[in-house]
mmCIF file of C-alpha atoms in Angstrom:
data_model
loop_
_atom_site.group_PDB
_atom_site.id
_atom_site.type_symbol
_atom_site.label_atom_id
_atom_site.label_comp_id
_atom_site.label_asym_id
_atom_site.label_seq_id
_atom_site.Cartn_x
_atom_site.Cartn_y
_atom_site.Cartn_z
ATOM 1 C CA MET A 190 -15.418 1.647 18.186
ATOM 2 C CA VAL A 191 -12.147 -0.107 18.590
ATOM 3 C CA GLU A 192 -9.842 -1.391 15.887
ATOM 4 C CA GLY A 193 -6.266 -3.154 15.917
ATOM 5 C CA SER A 194 -3.440 -1.545 14.165
ATOM 6 C CA TYR A 195 -0.193 -2.225 13.768
ATOM 7 C CA ALA A 196 3.451 -0.489 15.340
ATOM 8 C CA CYS A 197 6.061 0.778 12.687
ATOM 9 C CA GLY A 198 9.669 1.904 13.110
ATOM 10 C CA ASN A 199 10.857 4.233 9.861
ATOM 11 C CA SER A 200 10.470 2.884 6.800
ATOM 12 C CA GLN A 201 10.679 4.360 3.759
ATOM 13 C CA ILE A 202 8.915 1.077 2.038
ATOM 14 C CA PRO A 203 5.052 0.922 3.068
ATOM 15 C CA LEU A 204 3.214 -2.587 3.845
ATOM 16 C CA LEU A 205 0.996 -3.320 1.633
ATOM 17 C CA GLY A 206 -2.628 -4.171 2.694
ATOM 18 C CA ILE A 207 -4.274 -6.211 0.343
ATOM 19 C CA THR A 208 -4.703 -10.034 0.443
ATOM 20 C CA ILE A 209 -2.151 -12.700 -1.218
ATOM 21 C CA GLY A 210 -4.691 -12.869 -4.332
ATOM 22 C CA GLU A 211 -5.729 -9.467 -4.680
ATOM 23 C CA MET A 212 -1.693 -8.757 -5.169
ATOM 24 C CA LEU A 213 -1.627 -11.912 -7.759
ATOM 25 C CA ASN A 214 -4.881 -10.346 -9.769
ATOM 26 C CA ARG A 215 -3.284 -6.734 -10.157
ATOM 27 C CA ILE A 216 0.566 -7.975 -10.837
ATOM 28 C CA ALA A 217 -1.250 -10.564 -13.624
ATOM 29 C CA ALA A 218 -2.822 -7.549 -15.491
ATOM 30 C CA ALA A 219 0.540 -5.364 -15.232
ATOM 31 C CA HIS A 220 2.530 -8.206 -16.445
ATOM 32 C CA PRO A 221 -0.037 -11.051 -18.367
ATOM 33 C CA ASP A 222 2.496 -12.124 -21.233
ATOM 34 C CA SER A 223 5.925 -11.827 -18.516
ATOM 35 C CA ASP A 224 6.857 -15.746 -17.439
ATOM 36 C CA ALA A 225 6.036 -16.680 -14.017
ATOM 37 C CA LEU A 226 5.989 -19.952 -13.336
ATOM 38 C CA VAL A 227 9.433 -22.202 -15.452
ATOM 39 C CA SER A 228 9.061 -26.144 -13.857
ATOM 40 C CA VAL A 229 12.401 -26.801 -15.709
ATOM 41 C CA HIS A 230 12.079 -30.930 -14.424
ATOM 42 C CA GLN A 231 7.972 -31.079 -15.704
ATOM 43 C CA ASP A 232 8.501 -28.603 -18.153
ATOM 44 C CA ILE A 233 5.946 -26.040 -17.809
ATOM 45 C CA ARG A 234 6.266 -22.853 -18.467
ATOM 46 C CA TRP A 235 3.158 -20.255 -17.597
ATOM 47 C CA THR A 236 2.885 -16.485 -18.511
ATOM 48 C CA TYR A 237 1.448 -14.281 -15.467
ATOM 49 C CA ALA A 238 -2.060 -14.554 -17.329
ATOM 50 C CA GLU A 239 -1.665 -18.147 -18.005
ATOM 51 C CA PHE A 240 -0.682 -19.312 -13.846
ATOM 52 C CA LEU A 241 -2.776 -16.807 -12.648
ATOM 53 C CA GLU A 242 -6.434 -18.889 -14.888
ATOM 54 C CA ARG A 243 -5.216 -21.781 -13.303
ATOM 55 C CA VAL A 244 -4.452 -20.703 -9.523
ATOM 56 C CA ASP A 245 -8.449 -19.389 -10.245
ATOM 57 C CA THR A 246 -8.849 -22.738 -11.972
ATOM 58 C CA LEU A 247 -7.667 -24.737 -9.147
ATOM 59 C CA ALA A 248 -9.593 -22.671 -6.299
ATOM 60 C CA ARG A 249 -12.775 -22.949 -8.166
ATOM 61 C CA ALA A 250 -12.554 -26.724 -7.983
ATOM 62 C CA LEU A 251 -11.204 -26.649 -4.647
ATOM 63 C CA MET A 252 -15.075 -24.694 -3.218
ATOM 64 C CA ALA A 253 -16.819 -26.838 -5.069
ATOM 65 C CA LEU A 254 -14.974 -30.061 -2.847
ATOM 66 C CA ASP A 255 -16.943 -27.985 -0.148
ATOM 67 C CA VAL A 256 -13.548 -26.368 1.301
ATOM 68 C CA GLU A 257 -14.636 -22.845 3.190
ATOM 69 C CA ARG A 258 -12.614 -20.220 4.638
ATOM 70 C CA GLY A 259 -10.222 -21.443 7.482
ATOM 71 C CA ASP A 260 -9.930 -24.616 6.543
ATOM 72 C CA ARG A 261 -6.694 -26.891 6.415
ATOM 73 C CA VAL A 262 -5.907 -27.748 2.928
ATOM 74 C CA ALA A 263 -2.091 -29.850 3.575
ATOM 75 C CA ILE A 264 -0.082 -30.303 0.468
ATOM 76 C CA TRP A 265 2.708 -33.233 1.290
ATOM 77 C CA ALA A 266 4.705 -32.824 -1.634
ATOM 78 C CA LEU A 267 8.348 -31.377 -3.271
ATOM 79 C CA ASN A 268 8.453 -28.752 -5.679
ATOM 80 C CA TYR A 269 5.933 -29.092 -8.291
ATOM 81 C CA ALA A 270 4.273 -27.065 -10.085
ATOM 82 C CA GLU A 271 1.421 -28.118 -8.825
ATOM 83 C CA TRP A 272 2.698 -27.312 -4.880
ATOM 84 C CA VAL A 273 2.726 -23.258 -6.268
ATOM 85 C CA LEU A 274 -0.639 -23.251 -7.625
ATOM 86 C CA THR A 275 -2.034 -25.208 -4.392
ATOM 87 C CA GLN A 276 -0.182 -22.083 -2.414
ATOM 88 C CA PHE A 277 -2.437 -18.915 -4.318
ATOM 89 C CA ALA A 278 -5.245 -20.512 -4.933
ATOM 90 C CA THR A 279 -5.831 -21.565 -0.763
ATOM 91 C CA ALA A 280 -4.745 -18.114 -0.315
ATOM 92 C CA LYS A 281 -7.429 -16.475 -3.104
ATOM 93 C CA ILE A 282 -10.672 -18.662 -1.696
ATOM 94 C CA GLY A 283 -9.498 -17.740 2.220
ATOM 95 C CA ALA A 284 -8.303 -21.850 3.366
ATOM 96 C CA ILE A 285 -5.296 -21.982 5.485
ATOM 97 C CA MET A 286 -2.136 -24.539 3.637
ATOM 98 C CA VAL A 287 -0.604 -26.230 5.958
ATOM 99 C CA ASN A 288 2.681 -27.122 4.486
ATOM 100 C CA ILE A 289 3.707 -30.494 5.444
ATOM 101 C CA ASN A 290 7.484 -31.519 4.945
ATOM 102 C CA PRO A 291 8.402 -34.298 2.728
ATOM 103 C CA ALA A 292 10.803 -35.423 5.097
ATOM 104 C CA TYR A 293 8.389 -36.460 7.593
ATOM 105 C CA ARG A 294 7.892 -39.871 8.079
ATOM 106 C CA THR A 295 4.309 -41.650 9.344
ATOM 107 C CA TYR A 296 4.429 -40.418 13.036
ATOM 108 C CA GLU A 297 5.767 -37.082 12.220
ATOM 109 C CA PHE A 298 3.001 -37.114 9.101
ATOM 110 C CA GLU A 299 0.355 -38.194 11.256
ATOM 111 C CA TYR A 300 1.216 -35.429 14.337
ATOM 112 C CA ALA A 301 0.547 -32.269 11.458
ATOM 113 C CA MET A 302 -2.696 -33.601 10.070
ATOM 114 C CA LYS A 303 -3.718 -34.245 13.507
ATOM 115 C CA GLN A 304 -2.722 -31.269 15.179
ATOM 116 C CA SER A 305 -4.014 -28.662 12.340
ATOM 117 C CA GLU A 306 -7.118 -30.042 11.927
ATOM 118 C CA VAL A 307 -6.245 -31.198 8.003
ATOM 119 C CA GLN A 308 -9.973 -31.310 5.551
ATOM 120 C CA THR A 309 -8.528 -31.148 2.478
ATOM 121 C CA LEU A 310 -5.496 -33.184 1.657
ATOM 122 C CA LEU A 311 -2.900 -33.068 -2.105
ATOM 123 C CA ILE A 312 -0.620 -35.400 -2.185
ATOM 124 C CA GLN A 313 2.913 -36.312 -5.079
ATOM 125 C CA GLY A 314 3.431 -40.355 -5.590
ATOM 126 C CA ARG A 315 6.955 -41.858 -4.030
ATOM 127 C CA PHE A 316 10.655 -40.051 -4.296
ATOM 128 C CA LYS A 317 13.530 -42.209 -3.706
ATOM 129 C CA THR A 318 12.876 -43.909 -0.506
ATOM 130 C CA SER A 319 9.595 -41.913 0.128
ATOM 131 C CA ASP A 320 6.301 -43.758 -0.144
ATOM 132 C CA TYR A 321 4.260 -41.103 0.346
ATOM 133 C CA VAL A 322 0.671 -42.713 -0.586
ATOM 134 C CA GLY A 323 1.595 -45.630 1.507
ATOM 135 C CA MET A 324 2.267 -43.487 4.840
ATOM 136 C CA PHE A 325 -1.313 -41.965 4.173
ATOM 137 C CA TYR A 326 -2.618 -45.126 3.817
ATOM 138 C CA GLU A 327 -0.996 -46.787 6.277
ATOM 139 C CA THR A 328 -2.133 -44.101 9.473
ATOM 140 C CA CYS A 329 -5.303 -43.855 7.412
ATOM 141 C CA PRO A 330 -6.478 -47.359 6.525
ATOM 142 C CA GLU A 331 -10.161 -45.850 5.786
ATOM 143 C CA ALA A 332 -9.512 -44.067 2.809
ATOM 144 C CA PHE A 333 -9.292 -47.830 0.709
ATOM 145 C CA GLU A 334 -12.358 -48.449 1.574
ATOM 146 C CA ALA A 335 -13.814 -45.227 0.834
ATOM 147 C CA LYS A 336 -15.045 -42.909 -2.119
ATOM 148 C CA PRO A 337 -13.288 -39.781 -3.109
ATOM 149 C CA GLY A 338 -14.567 -36.908 -1.220
ATOM 150 C CA ARG A 339 -15.720 -39.402 1.631
ATOM 151 C CA ILE A 340 -13.052 -40.517 3.884
ATOM 152 C CA ASN A 341 -14.471 -41.003 7.343
ATOM 153 C CA SER A 342 -11.131 -41.772 9.592
ATOM 154 C CA ASP A 343 -11.136 -41.569 13.768
ATOM 155 C CA LYS A 344 -7.919 -40.652 13.338
ATOM 156 C CA PHE A 345 -8.320 -37.640 11.249
ATOM 157 C CA PRO A 346 -12.184 -37.083 11.513
ATOM 158 C CA PHE A 347 -11.949 -33.225 9.886
ATOM 159 C CA LEU A 348 -10.490 -34.952 6.837
ATOM 160 C CA LYS A 349 -12.985 -35.541 4.240
ATOM 161 C CA ASN A 350 -10.736 -35.067 0.742
ATOM 162 C CA VAL A 351 -7.130 -36.706 -1.190
ATOM 163 C CA VAL A 352 -5.615 -35.421 -4.241
ATOM 164 C CA PHE A 353 -3.220 -37.725 -5.557
ATOM 165 C CA LEU A 354 -0.938 -35.193 -8.032
ATOM 166 C CA GLY A 355 -0.534 -37.357 -10.644
ATOM 167 C CA ASP A 356 -3.118 -39.987 -12.637
ATOM 168 C CA ILE A 357 -2.774 -43.121 -10.997
ATOM 169 C CA PRO A 358 -6.271 -43.695 -9.266
ATOM 170 C CA TYR A 359 -6.233 -44.474 -5.613
ATOM 171 C CA ASN A 360 -8.706 -45.515 -3.852
ATOM 172 C CA GLY A 361 -10.625 -43.219 -1.369
ATOM 173 C CA MET A 362 -8.280 -40.840 -3.161
ATOM 174 C CA TYR A 363 -9.091 -37.615 -6.472
ATOM 175 C CA THR A 364 -6.689 -37.247 -9.309
ATOM 176 C CA TRP A 365 -5.567 -34.363 -9.709
ATOM 177 C CA ASP A 366 -7.458 -33.765 -13.470
ATOM 178 C CA ASP A 367 -10.472 -34.982 -11.276
ATOM 179 C CA LEU A 368 -9.956 -32.190 -8.931
ATOM 180 C CA MET A 369 -9.265 -29.650 -11.556
ATOM 181 C CA GLU A 370 -12.670 -30.508 -13.791
ATOM 182 C CA LYS A 371 -14.260 -29.687 -10.725
ATOM 183 C CA ALA A 372 -13.689 -25.969 -11.438
ATOM 184 C CA ASP A 373 -16.897 -26.446 -13.980
ATOM 185 C CA LEU A 374 -19.253 -26.441 -10.560
ATOM 186 C CA ILE A 375 -18.227 -22.897 -9.032
ATOM 187 C CA ASN A 376 -18.755 -20.015 -11.051
ATOM 188 C CA PRO A 377 -16.539 -17.519 -11.626
ATOM 189 C CA GLU A 378 -18.598 -14.827 -9.357
ATOM 190 C CA GLU A 379 -18.904 -16.931 -6.560
ATOM 191 C CA LEU A 380 -14.446 -16.945 -6.952
ATOM 192 C CA ARG A 381 -14.483 -13.249 -7.128
ATOM 193 C CA GLU A 382 -17.670 -12.607 -4.368
ATOM 194 C CA ARG A 383 -15.371 -15.547 -2.094
ATOM 195 C CA GLU A 384 -12.156 -13.117 -2.510
ATOM 196 C CA ALA A 385 -14.012 -9.975 -2.028
ATOM 197 C CA SER A 386 -14.969 -11.486 1.798
ATOM 198 C CA LEU A 387 -11.503 -12.529 2.835
ATOM 199 C CA ASP A 388 -9.366 -9.161 5.162
ATOM 200 C CA PHE A 389 -5.255 -9.446 5.358
ATOM 201 C CA ASP A 390 -5.069 -10.542 8.177
ATOM 202 C CA ASP A 391 -6.606 -13.822 7.512
ATOM 203 C CA ALA A 392 -4.654 -16.740 8.319
ATOM 204 C CA VAL A 393 -2.970 -18.176 5.667
ATOM 205 C CA ASN A 394 -0.662 -20.304 6.175
ATOM 206 C CA ILE A 395 0.623 -22.827 8.702
ATOM 207 C CA GLN A 396 4.545 -23.761 8.959
ATOM 208 C CA TYR A 397 5.627 -26.282 11.213
ATOM 209 C CA THR A 398 9.168 -25.136 13.394
ATOM 210 C CA SER A 399 11.534 -27.859 13.700
ATOM 211 C CA GLY A 400 10.719 -30.155 16.927
ATOM 212 C CA THR A 401 14.409 -29.894 18.202
ATOM 213 C CA THR A 402 12.878 -29.274 21.624
ATOM 214 C CA GLY A 403 9.371 -31.077 21.925
ATOM 215 C CA PHE A 404 6.428 -31.676 19.138
ATOM 216 C CA PRO A 405 6.863 -29.551 15.901
ATOM 217 C CA LYS A 406 4.499 -26.012 16.752
ATOM 218 C CA GLY A 407 2.127 -25.116 13.726
ATOM 219 C CA VAL A 408 2.611 -21.190 13.498
ATOM 220 C CA VAL A 409 0.191 -19.353 12.206
ATOM 221 C CA LEU A 410 0.454 -16.737 9.840
ATOM 222 C CA THR A 411 -1.415 -14.057 8.055
ATOM 223 C CA HIS A 412 -1.987 -12.277 4.646
ATOM 224 C CA HIS A 413 -0.433 -9.872 5.731
ATOM 225 C CA ASN A 414 2.795 -11.372 7.232
ATOM 226 C CA ILE A 415 3.725 -13.087 3.929
ATOM 227 C CA LEU A 416 3.086 -10.925 1.737
ATOM 228 C CA ASN A 417 5.351 -8.137 2.758
ATOM 229 C CA ASN A 418 8.070 -10.442 3.907
ATOM 230 C CA GLY A 419 7.795 -11.250 0.180
ATOM 231 C CA PHE A 420 7.530 -8.041 -0.723
ATOM 232 C CA ILE A 421 9.699 -6.094 1.815
ATOM 233 C CA ILE A 422 12.885 -9.301 0.199
ATOM 234 C CA GLY A 423 12.304 -8.532 -3.622
ATOM 235 C CA GLU A 424 12.507 -4.194 -2.632
ATOM 236 C CA GLY A 425 15.726 -5.370 -1.389
ATOM 237 C CA MET A 426 17.049 -7.295 -3.777
ATOM 238 C CA LYS A 427 15.941 -4.955 -6.262
ATOM 239 C CA PHE A 428 13.237 -7.075 -8.368
ATOM 240 C CA THR A 429 11.050 -6.076 -11.775
ATOM 241 C CA HIS A 430 9.328 -8.043 -14.092
ATOM 242 C CA GLU A 431 12.518 -8.395 -15.942
ATOM 243 C CA ASP A 432 14.132 -10.808 -12.813
ATOM 244 C CA ARG A 433 13.757 -14.309 -12.923
ATOM 245 C CA LEU A 434 14.392 -16.406 -9.599
ATOM 246 C CA CYS A 435 16.135 -20.251 -9.375
ATOM 247 C CA ILE A 436 14.498 -21.938 -6.690
ATOM 248 C CA PRO A 437 16.395 -24.641 -5.496
ATOM 249 C CA VAL A 438 15.329 -24.604 -2.174
ATOM 250 C CA PRO A 439 12.067 -26.633 -0.970
ATOM 251 C CA PHE A 440 8.998 -24.269 -0.681
ATOM 252 C CA TYR A 441 7.616 -25.756 2.428
ATOM 253 C CA HIS A 442 9.894 -23.722 4.065
ATOM 254 C CA CYS A 443 9.371 -20.117 4.524
ATOM 255 C CA PHE A 444 12.641 -19.359 2.317
ATOM 256 C CA GLY A 445 11.258 -21.087 -0.714
ATOM 257 C CA MET A 446 7.372 -20.030 -0.089
ATOM 258 C CA VAL A 447 8.036 -16.362 0.446
ATOM 259 C CA LEU A 448 11.426 -15.223 0.512
ATOM 260 C CA SER A 449 11.274 -17.311 -3.268
ATOM 261 C CA ASN A 450 8.095 -17.632 -4.594
ATOM 262 C CA MET A 451 6.218 -14.172 -2.651
ATOM 263 C CA ALA A 452 9.608 -11.985 -3.514
ATOM 264 C CA SER A 453 8.993 -12.542 -7.495
ATOM 265 C CA VAL A 454 5.263 -12.705 -7.715
ATOM 266 C CA THR A 455 5.042 -9.482 -5.734
ATOM 267 C CA HIS A 456 7.133 -7.720 -8.296
ATOM 268 C CA GLY A 457 6.152 -9.700 -11.701
ATOM 269 C CA ALA A 458 9.927 -11.490 -11.552
ATOM 270 C CA ALA A 459 9.431 -15.437 -13.212
ATOM 271 C CA MET A 460 10.633 -18.468 -10.350
ATOM 272 C CA VAL A 461 12.182 -20.796 -12.304
ATOM 273 C CA LEU A 462 12.706 -24.361 -10.509
ATOM 274 C CA PRO A 463 15.754 -26.520 -12.194
ATOM 275 C CA ALA A 464 14.556 -29.913 -10.386
ATOM 276 C CA PRO A 465 11.748 -31.513 -7.187
ATOM 277 C CA VAL A 466 14.929 -31.352 -5.058
ATOM 278 C CA PHE A 467 18.069 -30.684 -4.707
ATOM 279 C CA ASN A 468 20.824 -31.441 -7.375
ATOM 280 C CA PRO A 469 23.484 -29.003 -8.014
ATOM 281 C CA GLU A 470 23.819 -29.567 -12.036
ATOM 282 C CA ALA A 471 20.267 -28.674 -12.281
ATOM 283 C CA VAL A 472 20.661 -25.733 -10.688
ATOM 284 C CA LEU A 473 23.559 -24.871 -13.027
ATOM 285 C CA LYS A 474 21.824 -25.871 -15.949
ATOM 286 C CA ALA A 475 18.783 -23.891 -14.695
ATOM 287 C CA ILE A 476 20.640 -20.629 -14.596
ATOM 288 C CA GLN A 477 21.690 -21.035 -17.968
ATOM 289 C CA ASP A 478 19.447 -21.713 -19.892
ATOM 290 C CA GLU A 479 16.356 -19.415 -18.471
ATOM 291 C CA ARG A 480 18.822 -17.104 -17.922
ATOM 292 C CA CYS A 481 18.526 -16.734 -14.542
ATOM 293 C CA THR A 482 19.105 -13.230 -12.877
ATOM 294 C CA ALA A 483 19.068 -14.303 -9.206
ATOM 295 C CA VAL A 484 19.204 -17.689 -7.233
ATOM 296 C CA HIS A 485 18.488 -18.817 -4.107
ATOM 297 C CA GLY A 486 19.928 -21.708 -1.407
ATOM 298 C CA VAL A 487 22.130 -22.168 1.780
ATOM 299 C CA PRO A 488 25.332 -22.548 2.061
ATOM 300 C CA THR A 489 26.139 -25.998 1.333
ATOM 301 C CA MET A 490 23.821 -25.437 -2.173
ATOM 302 C CA PHE A 491 26.587 -22.410 -3.399
ATOM 303 C CA ILE A 492 29.890 -25.200 -2.904
ATOM 304 C CA ALA A 493 27.927 -28.081 -3.839
ATOM 305 C CA GLU A 494 27.726 -25.903 -7.007
ATOM 306 C CA LEU A 495 31.253 -24.282 -6.858
ATOM 307 C CA SER A 496 32.623 -27.608 -6.616
ATOM 308 C CA HIS A 497 30.334 -29.180 -9.604
ATOM 309 C CA PRO A 498 33.493 -30.680 -11.557
ATOM 310 C CA ASP A 499 30.777 -29.214 -14.505
ATOM 311 C CA PHE A 500 30.735 -25.926 -13.279
ATOM 312 C CA PRO A 501 33.247 -24.084 -15.406
ATOM 313 C CA LYS A 502 30.877 -25.179 -18.908
ATOM 314 C CA TYR A 503 27.790 -23.681 -16.986
ATOM 315 C CA ARG A 504 27.578 -20.074 -18.490
ATOM 316 C CA LEU A 505 26.343 -17.537 -15.381
ATOM 317 C CA ASP A 506 26.371 -14.100 -16.167
ATOM 318 C CA THR A 507 23.116 -12.993 -15.957
ATOM 319 C CA LEU A 508 23.387 -14.023 -13.040
ATOM 320 C CA ARG A 509 23.947 -10.366 -10.454
ATOM 321 C CA THR A 510 21.653 -10.871 -7.086
ATOM 322 C CA GLY A 511 20.536 -13.887 -4.573
ATOM 323 C CA ILE A 512 20.263 -14.930 -1.291
ATOM 324 C CA MET A 513 22.185 -17.134 0.846
ATOM 325 C CA ALA A 514 20.679 -17.899 4.352
ATOM 326 C CA GLY A 515 19.831 -21.016 6.706
ATOM 327 C CA SER A 516 23.565 -21.252 8.425
ATOM 328 C CA PRO A 517 27.336 -19.371 9.199
ATOM 329 C CA CYS A 518 28.543 -18.736 5.263
ATOM 330 C CA PRO A 519 32.646 -18.949 5.510
ATOM 331 C CA THR A 520 33.911 -16.176 3.747
ATOM 332 C CA GLU A 521 35.876 -18.112 1.435
ATOM 333 C CA VAL A 522 32.623 -19.157 0.387
ATOM 334 C CA MET A 523 31.142 -16.007 0.075
ATOM 335 C CA ARG A 524 34.210 -14.258 -2.212
ATOM 336 C CA GLU A 525 33.978 -17.223 -4.252
ATOM 337 C CA VAL A 526 30.252 -16.321 -4.874
ATOM 338 C CA ASN A 527 30.804 -13.346 -5.463
ATOM 339 C CA LYS A 528 33.742 -13.950 -7.520
ATOM 340 C CA LYS A 529 32.392 -16.837 -9.712
ATOM 341 C CA MET A 530 28.571 -16.446 -10.244
ATOM 342 C CA ASN A 531 28.894 -12.456 -10.455
ATOM 343 C CA MET A 532 26.810 -12.048 -7.662
ATOM 344 C CA SER A 533 27.042 -9.422 -4.819
#
């Protein structure tokens, strides 16, 4: 019998051969009372035991919407706690989460939805000039006349369910509470059976490239890809369950959902969300108030933090490490980050 194998160079760190859901189960069992997720701007604080409970509830709710293994579940939202729940709940049921860039306009959203054959969409409300619900209705006018769970669109033939991440009962959409209540229709044993049927080589995520040289490409990632990428990043940062990572980078990108969320969860560290989008003072305040030990960002984020007029008033002495990536960093900026933000 021929089986697949992996080519691996010299390494002191063995790769993890489990699914994302199994990893979360193990971490929650080992560190049930440690903070898992703190969304400062939503006033949310969940331990790993509480986070796992909510992930499992959402997983069962999605199963109640007939989301099967391999189905695509898209999320079009900023950095909210619901995004992280969706990331892990879809992984637990074998669905493939599709990251929709919150900066997308209507034509880009339409392209990603059609190209990835989305079955269920989770969508947030208006943020500044972006009217996500309005853009959805523009591309899918059939939803105006549809009942939740019964969308029948010529443009999106695979789309059945739309969930609004809030409590406004938009036409054709479930509210978040509507969705979570559906978890009662699925026995926890059914979720355990679904989890047991999964393989770490299963696809779990589709991320779209920037599309600078043509249409964006949907990159398919597996449990094995994402879990080990995050795990090895966390190992390099020497993460433990006592660490607290401030995450101002967007979740739709691998910097947010893998190098931040997954690096934290694989080590039982806390994910701290300062704001839905980058805000330099919110980052500084979150680091101080939540006693973060690490922070991620691109160079311009660190420059904005360092140059903020109130920077001197914030205590950042709990910081010890972080990641600066995305573009080249000027040497002087790196020196300032080392000196003024206690990062190495």
